[in-house]
PDB file of C-alpha atoms in Angstrom:
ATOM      1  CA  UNK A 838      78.844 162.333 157.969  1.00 77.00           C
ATOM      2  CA  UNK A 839      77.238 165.925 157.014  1.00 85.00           C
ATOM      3  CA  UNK A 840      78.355 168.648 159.058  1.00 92.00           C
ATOM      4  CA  UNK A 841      77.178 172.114 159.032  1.00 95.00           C
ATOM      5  CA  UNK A 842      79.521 175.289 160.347  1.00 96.00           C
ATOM      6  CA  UNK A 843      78.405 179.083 161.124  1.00 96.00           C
ATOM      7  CA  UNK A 844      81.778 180.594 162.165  1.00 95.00           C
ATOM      8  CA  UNK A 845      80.284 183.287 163.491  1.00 96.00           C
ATOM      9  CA  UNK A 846      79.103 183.015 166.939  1.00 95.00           C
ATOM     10  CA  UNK A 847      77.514 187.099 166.681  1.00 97.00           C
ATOM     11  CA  UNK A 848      77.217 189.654 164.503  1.00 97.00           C
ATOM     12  CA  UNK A 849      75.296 192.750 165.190  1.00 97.00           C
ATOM     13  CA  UNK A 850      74.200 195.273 162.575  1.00 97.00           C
ATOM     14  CA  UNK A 851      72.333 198.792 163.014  1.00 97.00           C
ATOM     15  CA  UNK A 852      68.311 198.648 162.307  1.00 97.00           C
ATOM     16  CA  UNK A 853      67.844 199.370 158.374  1.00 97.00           C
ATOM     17  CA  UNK A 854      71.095 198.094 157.386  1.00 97.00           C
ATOM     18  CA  UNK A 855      71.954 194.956 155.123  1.00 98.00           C
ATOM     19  CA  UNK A 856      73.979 192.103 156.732  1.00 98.00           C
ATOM     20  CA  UNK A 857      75.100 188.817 155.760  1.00 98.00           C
ATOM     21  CA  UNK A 858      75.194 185.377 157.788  1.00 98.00           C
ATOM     22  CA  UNK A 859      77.797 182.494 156.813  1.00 98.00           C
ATOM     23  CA  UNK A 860      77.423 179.022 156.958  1.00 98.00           C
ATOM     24  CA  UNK A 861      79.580 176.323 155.068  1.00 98.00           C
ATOM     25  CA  UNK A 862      78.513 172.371 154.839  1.00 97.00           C
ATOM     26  CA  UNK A 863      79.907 169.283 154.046  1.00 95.00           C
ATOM     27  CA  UNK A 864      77.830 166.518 152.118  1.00 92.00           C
ATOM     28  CA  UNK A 865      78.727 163.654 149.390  1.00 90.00           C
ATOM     29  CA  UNK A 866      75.104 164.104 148.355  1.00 88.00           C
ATOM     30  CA  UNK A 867      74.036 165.790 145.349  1.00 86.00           C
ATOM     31  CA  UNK A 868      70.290 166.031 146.187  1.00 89.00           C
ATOM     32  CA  UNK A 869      69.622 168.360 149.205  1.00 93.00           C
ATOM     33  CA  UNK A 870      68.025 170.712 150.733  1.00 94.00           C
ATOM     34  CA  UNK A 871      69.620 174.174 153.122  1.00 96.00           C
ATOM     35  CA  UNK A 872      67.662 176.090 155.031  1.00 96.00           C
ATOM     36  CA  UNK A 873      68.155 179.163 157.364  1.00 97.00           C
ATOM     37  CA  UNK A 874      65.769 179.083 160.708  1.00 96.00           C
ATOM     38  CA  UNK A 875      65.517 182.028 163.409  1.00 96.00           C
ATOM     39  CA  UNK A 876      64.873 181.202 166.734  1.00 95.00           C
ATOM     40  CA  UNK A 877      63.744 184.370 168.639  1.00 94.00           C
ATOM     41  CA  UNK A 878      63.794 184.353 172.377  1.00 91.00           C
ATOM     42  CA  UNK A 879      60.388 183.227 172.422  1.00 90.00           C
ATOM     43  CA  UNK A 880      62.308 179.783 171.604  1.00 91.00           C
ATOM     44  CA  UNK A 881      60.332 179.120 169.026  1.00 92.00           C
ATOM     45  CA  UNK A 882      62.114 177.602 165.678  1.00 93.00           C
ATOM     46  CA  UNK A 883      60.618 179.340 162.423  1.00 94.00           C
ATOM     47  CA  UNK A 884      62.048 178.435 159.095  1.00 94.00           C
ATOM     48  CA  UNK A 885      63.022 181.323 157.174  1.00 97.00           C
ATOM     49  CA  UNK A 886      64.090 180.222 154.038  1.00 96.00           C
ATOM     50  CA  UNK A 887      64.892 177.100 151.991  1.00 95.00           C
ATOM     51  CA  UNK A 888      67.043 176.316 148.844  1.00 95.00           C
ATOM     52  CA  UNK A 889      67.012 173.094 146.910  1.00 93.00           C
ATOM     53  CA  UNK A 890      69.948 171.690 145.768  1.00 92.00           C
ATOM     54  CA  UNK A 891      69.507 171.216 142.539  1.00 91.00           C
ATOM     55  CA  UNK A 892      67.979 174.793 141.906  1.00 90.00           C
ATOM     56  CA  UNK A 893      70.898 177.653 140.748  1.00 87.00           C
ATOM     57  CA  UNK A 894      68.766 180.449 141.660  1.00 92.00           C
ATOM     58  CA  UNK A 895      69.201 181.340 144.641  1.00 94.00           C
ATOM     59  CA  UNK A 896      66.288 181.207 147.111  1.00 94.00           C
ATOM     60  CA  UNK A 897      64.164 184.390 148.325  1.00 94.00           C
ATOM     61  CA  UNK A 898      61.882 185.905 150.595  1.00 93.00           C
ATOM     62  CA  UNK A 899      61.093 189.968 151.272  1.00 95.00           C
ATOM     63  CA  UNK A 900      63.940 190.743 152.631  1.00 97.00           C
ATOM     64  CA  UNK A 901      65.756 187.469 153.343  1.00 97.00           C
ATOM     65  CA  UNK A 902      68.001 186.089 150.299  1.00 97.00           C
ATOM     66  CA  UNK A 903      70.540 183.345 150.505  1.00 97.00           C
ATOM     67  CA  UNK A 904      73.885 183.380 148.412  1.00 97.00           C
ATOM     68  CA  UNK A 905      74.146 179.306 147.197  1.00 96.00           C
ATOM     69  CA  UNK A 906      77.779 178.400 146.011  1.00 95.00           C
ATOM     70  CA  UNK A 907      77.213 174.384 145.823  1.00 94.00           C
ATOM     71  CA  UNK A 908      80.538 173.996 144.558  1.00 93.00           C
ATOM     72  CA  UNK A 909      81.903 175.693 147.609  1.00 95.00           C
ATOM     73  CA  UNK A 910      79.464 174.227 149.773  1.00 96.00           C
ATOM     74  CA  UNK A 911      78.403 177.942 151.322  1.00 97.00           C
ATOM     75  CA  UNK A 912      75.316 179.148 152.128  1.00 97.00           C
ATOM     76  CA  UNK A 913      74.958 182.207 153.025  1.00 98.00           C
ATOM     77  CA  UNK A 914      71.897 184.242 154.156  1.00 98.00           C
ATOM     78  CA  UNK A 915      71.340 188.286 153.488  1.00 98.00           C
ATOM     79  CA  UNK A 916      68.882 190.155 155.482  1.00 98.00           C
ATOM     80  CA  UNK A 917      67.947 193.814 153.950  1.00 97.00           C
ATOM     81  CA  UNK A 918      66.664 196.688 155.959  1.00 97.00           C
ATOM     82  CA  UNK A 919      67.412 194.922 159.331  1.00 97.00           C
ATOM     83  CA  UNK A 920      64.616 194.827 161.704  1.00 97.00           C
ATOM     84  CA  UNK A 921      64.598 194.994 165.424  1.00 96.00           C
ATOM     85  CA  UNK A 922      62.065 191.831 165.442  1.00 96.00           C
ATOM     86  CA  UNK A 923      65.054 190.045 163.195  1.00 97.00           C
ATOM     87  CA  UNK A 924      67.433 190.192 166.414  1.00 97.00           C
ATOM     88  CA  UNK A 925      67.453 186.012 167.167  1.00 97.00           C
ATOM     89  CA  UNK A 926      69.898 183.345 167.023  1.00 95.00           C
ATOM     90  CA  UNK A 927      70.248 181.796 163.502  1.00 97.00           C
ATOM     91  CA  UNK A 928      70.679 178.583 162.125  1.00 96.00           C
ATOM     92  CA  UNK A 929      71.935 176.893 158.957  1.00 97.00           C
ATOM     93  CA  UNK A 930      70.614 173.593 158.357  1.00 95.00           C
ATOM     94  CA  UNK A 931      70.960 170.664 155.875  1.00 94.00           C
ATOM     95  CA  UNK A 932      68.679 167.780 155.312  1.00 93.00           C
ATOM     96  CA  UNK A 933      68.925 165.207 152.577  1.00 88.00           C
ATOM     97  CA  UNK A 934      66.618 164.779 149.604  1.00 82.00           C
ATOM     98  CA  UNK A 935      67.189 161.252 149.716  1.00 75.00           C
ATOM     99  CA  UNK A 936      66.374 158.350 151.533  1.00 70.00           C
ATOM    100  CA  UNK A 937      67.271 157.847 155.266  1.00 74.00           C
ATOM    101  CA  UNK A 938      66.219 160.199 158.102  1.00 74.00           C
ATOM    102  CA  UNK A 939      65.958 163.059 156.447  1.00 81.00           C
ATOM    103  CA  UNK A 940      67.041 165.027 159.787  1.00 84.00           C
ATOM    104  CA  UNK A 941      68.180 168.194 159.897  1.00 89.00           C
ATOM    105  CA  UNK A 942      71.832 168.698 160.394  1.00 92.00           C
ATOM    106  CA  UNK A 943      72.163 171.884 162.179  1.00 93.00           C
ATOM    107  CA  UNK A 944      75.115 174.180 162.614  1.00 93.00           C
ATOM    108  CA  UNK A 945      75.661 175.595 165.985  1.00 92.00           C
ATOM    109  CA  UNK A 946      74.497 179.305 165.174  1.00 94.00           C
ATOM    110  CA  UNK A 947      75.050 183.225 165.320  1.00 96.00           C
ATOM    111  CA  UNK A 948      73.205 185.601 167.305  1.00 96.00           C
ATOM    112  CA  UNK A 949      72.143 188.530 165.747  1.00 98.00           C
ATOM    113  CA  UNK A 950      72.013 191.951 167.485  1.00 97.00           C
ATOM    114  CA  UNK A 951      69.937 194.832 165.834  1.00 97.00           C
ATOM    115  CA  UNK A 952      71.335 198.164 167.043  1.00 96.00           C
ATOM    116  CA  UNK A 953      68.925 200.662 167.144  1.00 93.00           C
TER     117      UNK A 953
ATOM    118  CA  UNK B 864      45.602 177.661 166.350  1.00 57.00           C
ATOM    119  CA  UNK B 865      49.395 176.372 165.964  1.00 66.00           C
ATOM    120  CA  UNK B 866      49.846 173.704 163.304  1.00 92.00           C
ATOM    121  CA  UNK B 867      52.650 171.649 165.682  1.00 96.00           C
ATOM    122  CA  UNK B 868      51.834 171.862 169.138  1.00 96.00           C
ATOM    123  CA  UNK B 869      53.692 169.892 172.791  1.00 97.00           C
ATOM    124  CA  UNK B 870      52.815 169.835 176.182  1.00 97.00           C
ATOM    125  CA  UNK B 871      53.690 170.724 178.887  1.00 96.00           C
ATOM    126  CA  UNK B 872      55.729 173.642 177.898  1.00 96.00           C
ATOM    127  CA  UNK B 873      57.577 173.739 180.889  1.00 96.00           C
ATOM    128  CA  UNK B 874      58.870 170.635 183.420  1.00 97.00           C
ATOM    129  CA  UNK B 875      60.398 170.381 186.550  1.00 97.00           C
ATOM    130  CA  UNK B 876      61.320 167.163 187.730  1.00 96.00           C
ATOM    131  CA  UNK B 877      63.501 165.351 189.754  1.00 97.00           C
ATOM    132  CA  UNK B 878      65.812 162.539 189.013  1.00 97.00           C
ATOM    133  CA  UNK B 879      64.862 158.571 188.777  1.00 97.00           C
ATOM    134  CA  UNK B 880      61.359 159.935 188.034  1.00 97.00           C
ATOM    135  CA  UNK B 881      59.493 158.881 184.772  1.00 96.00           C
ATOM    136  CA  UNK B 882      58.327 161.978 182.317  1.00 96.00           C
ATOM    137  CA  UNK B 883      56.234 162.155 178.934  1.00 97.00           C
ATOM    138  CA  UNK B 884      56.199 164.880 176.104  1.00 98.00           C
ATOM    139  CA  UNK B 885      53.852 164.672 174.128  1.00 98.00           C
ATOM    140  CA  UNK B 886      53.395 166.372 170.292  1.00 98.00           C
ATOM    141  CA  UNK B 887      50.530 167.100 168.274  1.00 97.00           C
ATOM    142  CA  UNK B 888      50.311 168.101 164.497  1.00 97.00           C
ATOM    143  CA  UNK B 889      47.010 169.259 162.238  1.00 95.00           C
ATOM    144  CA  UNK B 890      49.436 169.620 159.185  1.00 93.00           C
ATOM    145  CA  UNK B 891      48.841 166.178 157.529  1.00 93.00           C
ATOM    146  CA  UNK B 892      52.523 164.826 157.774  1.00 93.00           C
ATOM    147  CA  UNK B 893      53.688 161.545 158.266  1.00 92.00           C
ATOM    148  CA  UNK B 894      56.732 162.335 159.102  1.00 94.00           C
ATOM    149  CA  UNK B 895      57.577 163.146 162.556  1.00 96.00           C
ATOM    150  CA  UNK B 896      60.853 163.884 164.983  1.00 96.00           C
ATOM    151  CA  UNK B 897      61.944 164.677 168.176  1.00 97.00           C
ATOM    152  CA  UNK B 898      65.172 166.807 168.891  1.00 96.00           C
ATOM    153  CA  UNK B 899      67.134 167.936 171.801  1.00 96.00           C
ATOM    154  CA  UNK B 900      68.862 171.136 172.586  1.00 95.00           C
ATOM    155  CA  UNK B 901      71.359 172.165 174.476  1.00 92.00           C
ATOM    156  CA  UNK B 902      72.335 175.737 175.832  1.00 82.00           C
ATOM    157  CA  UNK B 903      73.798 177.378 172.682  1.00 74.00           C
ATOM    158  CA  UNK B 904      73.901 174.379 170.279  1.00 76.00           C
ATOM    159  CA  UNK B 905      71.814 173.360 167.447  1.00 79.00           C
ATOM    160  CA  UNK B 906      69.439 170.889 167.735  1.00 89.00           C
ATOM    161  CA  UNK B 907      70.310 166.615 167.574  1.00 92.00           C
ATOM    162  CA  UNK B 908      67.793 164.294 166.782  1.00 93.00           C
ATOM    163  CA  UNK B 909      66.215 161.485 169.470  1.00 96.00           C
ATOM    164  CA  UNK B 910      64.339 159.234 167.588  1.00 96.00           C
ATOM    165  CA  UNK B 911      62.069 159.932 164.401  1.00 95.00           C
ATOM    166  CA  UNK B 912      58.830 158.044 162.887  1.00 95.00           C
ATOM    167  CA  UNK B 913      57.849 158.091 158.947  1.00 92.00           C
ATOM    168  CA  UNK B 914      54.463 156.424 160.250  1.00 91.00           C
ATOM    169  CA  UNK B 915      52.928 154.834 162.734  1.00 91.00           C
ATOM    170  CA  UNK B 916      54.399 151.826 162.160  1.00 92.00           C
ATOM    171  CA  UNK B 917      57.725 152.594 161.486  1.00 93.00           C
ATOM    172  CA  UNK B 918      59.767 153.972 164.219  1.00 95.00           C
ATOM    173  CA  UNK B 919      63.804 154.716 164.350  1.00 94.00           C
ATOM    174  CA  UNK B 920      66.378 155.593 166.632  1.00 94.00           C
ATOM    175  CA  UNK B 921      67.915 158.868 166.279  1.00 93.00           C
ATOM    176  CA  UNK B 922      71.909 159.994 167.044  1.00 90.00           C
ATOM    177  CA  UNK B 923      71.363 160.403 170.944  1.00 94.00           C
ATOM    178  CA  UNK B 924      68.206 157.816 171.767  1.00 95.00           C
ATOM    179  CA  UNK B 925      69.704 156.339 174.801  1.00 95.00           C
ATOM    180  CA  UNK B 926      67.267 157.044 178.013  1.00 95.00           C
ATOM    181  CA  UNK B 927      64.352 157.843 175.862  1.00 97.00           C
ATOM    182  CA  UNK B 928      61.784 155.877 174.145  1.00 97.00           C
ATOM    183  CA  UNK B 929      58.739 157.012 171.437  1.00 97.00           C
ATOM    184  CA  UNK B 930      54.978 156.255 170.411  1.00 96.00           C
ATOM    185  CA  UNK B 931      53.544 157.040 167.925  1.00 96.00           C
ATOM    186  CA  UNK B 932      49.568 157.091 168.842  1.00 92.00           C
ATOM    187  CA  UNK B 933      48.395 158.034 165.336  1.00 94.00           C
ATOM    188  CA  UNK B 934      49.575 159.819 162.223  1.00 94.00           C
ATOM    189  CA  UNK B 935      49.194 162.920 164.907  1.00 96.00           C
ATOM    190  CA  UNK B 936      50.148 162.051 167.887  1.00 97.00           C
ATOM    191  CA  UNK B 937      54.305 161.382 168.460  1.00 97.00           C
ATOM    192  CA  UNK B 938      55.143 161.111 172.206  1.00 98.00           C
ATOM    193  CA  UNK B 939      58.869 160.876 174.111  1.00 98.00           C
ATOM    194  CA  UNK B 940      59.054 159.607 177.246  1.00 97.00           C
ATOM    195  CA  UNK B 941      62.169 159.647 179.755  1.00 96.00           C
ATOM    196  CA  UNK B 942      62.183 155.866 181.598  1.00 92.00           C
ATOM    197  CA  UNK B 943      64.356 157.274 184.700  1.00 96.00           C
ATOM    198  CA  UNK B 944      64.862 161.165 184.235  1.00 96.00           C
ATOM    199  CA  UNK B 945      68.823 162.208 184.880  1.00 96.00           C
ATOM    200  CA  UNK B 946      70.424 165.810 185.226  1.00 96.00           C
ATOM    201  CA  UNK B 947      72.271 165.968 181.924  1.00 94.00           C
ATOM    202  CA  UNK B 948      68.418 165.199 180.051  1.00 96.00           C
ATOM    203  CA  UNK B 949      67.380 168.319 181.046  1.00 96.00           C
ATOM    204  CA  UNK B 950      67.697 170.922 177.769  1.00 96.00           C
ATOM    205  CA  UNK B 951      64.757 171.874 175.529  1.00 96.00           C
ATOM    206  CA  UNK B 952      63.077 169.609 173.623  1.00 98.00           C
ATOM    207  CA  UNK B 953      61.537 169.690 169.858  1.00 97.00           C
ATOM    208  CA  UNK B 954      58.542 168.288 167.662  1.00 97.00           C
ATOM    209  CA  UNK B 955      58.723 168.860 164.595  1.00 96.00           C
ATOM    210  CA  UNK B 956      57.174 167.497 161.335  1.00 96.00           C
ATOM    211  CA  UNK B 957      58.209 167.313 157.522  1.00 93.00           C
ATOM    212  CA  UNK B 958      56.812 167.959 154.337  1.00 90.00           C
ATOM    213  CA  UNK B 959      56.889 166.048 150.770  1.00 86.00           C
ATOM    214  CA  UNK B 960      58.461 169.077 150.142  1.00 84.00           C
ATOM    215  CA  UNK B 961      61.657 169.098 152.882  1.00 87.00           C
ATOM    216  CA  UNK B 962      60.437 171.395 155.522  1.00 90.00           C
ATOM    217  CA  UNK B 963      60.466 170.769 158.626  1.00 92.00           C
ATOM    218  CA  UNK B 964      57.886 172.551 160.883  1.00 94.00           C
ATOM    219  CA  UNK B 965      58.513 172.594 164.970  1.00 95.00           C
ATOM    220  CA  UNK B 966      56.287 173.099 167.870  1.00 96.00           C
ATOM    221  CA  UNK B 967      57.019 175.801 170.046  1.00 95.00           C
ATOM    222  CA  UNK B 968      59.612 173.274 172.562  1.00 96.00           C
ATOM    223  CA  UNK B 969      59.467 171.838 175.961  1.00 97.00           C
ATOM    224  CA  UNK B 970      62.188 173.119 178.786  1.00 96.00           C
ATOM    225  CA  UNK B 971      62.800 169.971 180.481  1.00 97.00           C
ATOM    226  CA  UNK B 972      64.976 170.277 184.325  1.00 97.00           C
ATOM    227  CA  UNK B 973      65.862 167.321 185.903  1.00 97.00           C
ATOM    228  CA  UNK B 974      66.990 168.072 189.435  1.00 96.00           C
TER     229      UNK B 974
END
């Protein structure tokens, strides 16, 4: 069975500064897709950003980049210039390419604290 | 107007009594999912439809049952409501392209 881990329960970082968010998975797939989604506490699940397996490059967007070591099976997300409105829990998530479900596997997130 | 949307947002209710959530998309998908969380977890899927006519159990399904009305409409209901159901609950749909989109959640108490 996939499984997803973020062993990092919170991390807090001061507002403009870079920080980085881990998450490791395990998978015998080779077609995939990770994605990072922020749930503020509005509750609300957004996706932030998504990265196909198959793709080297890693995935961007403004100031949210991921760090995709398939070989390692990490996954880790960098947020630039830290926001207040970016203080949320976070969550790594992996869903098959394939056939079956599709569901996303979810790990069981970090809260992130923007210090002012 | 949001693209994945449930009512009620909130729900009180008390145990042994029956209870629907219902979910609405405009986004097109056919592919459709309910999930359950828990205070500081991630999310675990109920049950999950790839169209209306094709319906599956997810990982926790037990005490809950689906419809799907139309390619839009993807309801769960709770037969006989019991304390440990209560947690928020998630819509969400997915894309040809692997996203999954959620409506903004249902708190669900059971007292």
């Amino acid at each position: 069975a996939q499984t997803v881990t973020q062993s990092q329960p919170e991390m807090s970082v001061q507002e403009a500064e870079t920080v980085t968010l881990s998450c490791t998975y395990d998978t015998s797939e080779s077609d995939y897709y990770l994605f990072w989604y922020k749930q503020p506490p509005s509750r609300q699940m957004i996706l932030v950003i998504r990265q196909e397996a198959y793709k080297q490059q890693n995935a961007t967007e403004n100031r949210f980049s991921v760090n995709f070591q398939k070989a390692a099976k990490s996954f880790s997300l960098k947020i630039s210039d830290s926001q207040l409105g970016d203080a949320a829990m976070y969550f790594c998530a992996w869903s098959s390419e394939g056939s079956g479900a599709q569901k996303l596997v979810f790990g069981q997130g970090t809260r992130l604290t923007i210090n002012p | 107007d949001a693209d994945v949307t449930q009512t009620p947002r909130n729900r009180i209710t008390k145990t042994g009594k029956r209870i629907m959530l219902e979910c609405s998309q405009t986004k097109g998908h056919d592919r459709m999912y309910w999930y359950r969380q828990d205070p500081g977890l991630g999310l675990q899927l109920i049950y999950y439809s790839f169209d209306v006519k094709d319906i599956n159990k997810g990982e926790i399904s037990d005490g809950y049952s689906v419809s799907r009305q139309a390619q839009a409409k993807f309801s769960l209901s709770l037969e006989s409501a019991i304390p440990n159901q209560t947690a928020l609950y998630f819509c969400a749909t997915r894309s040809a392209a692997g996203e999954q989109y959620f409506g903004p959640g249902t708190r669900l108490t059971v007292t």
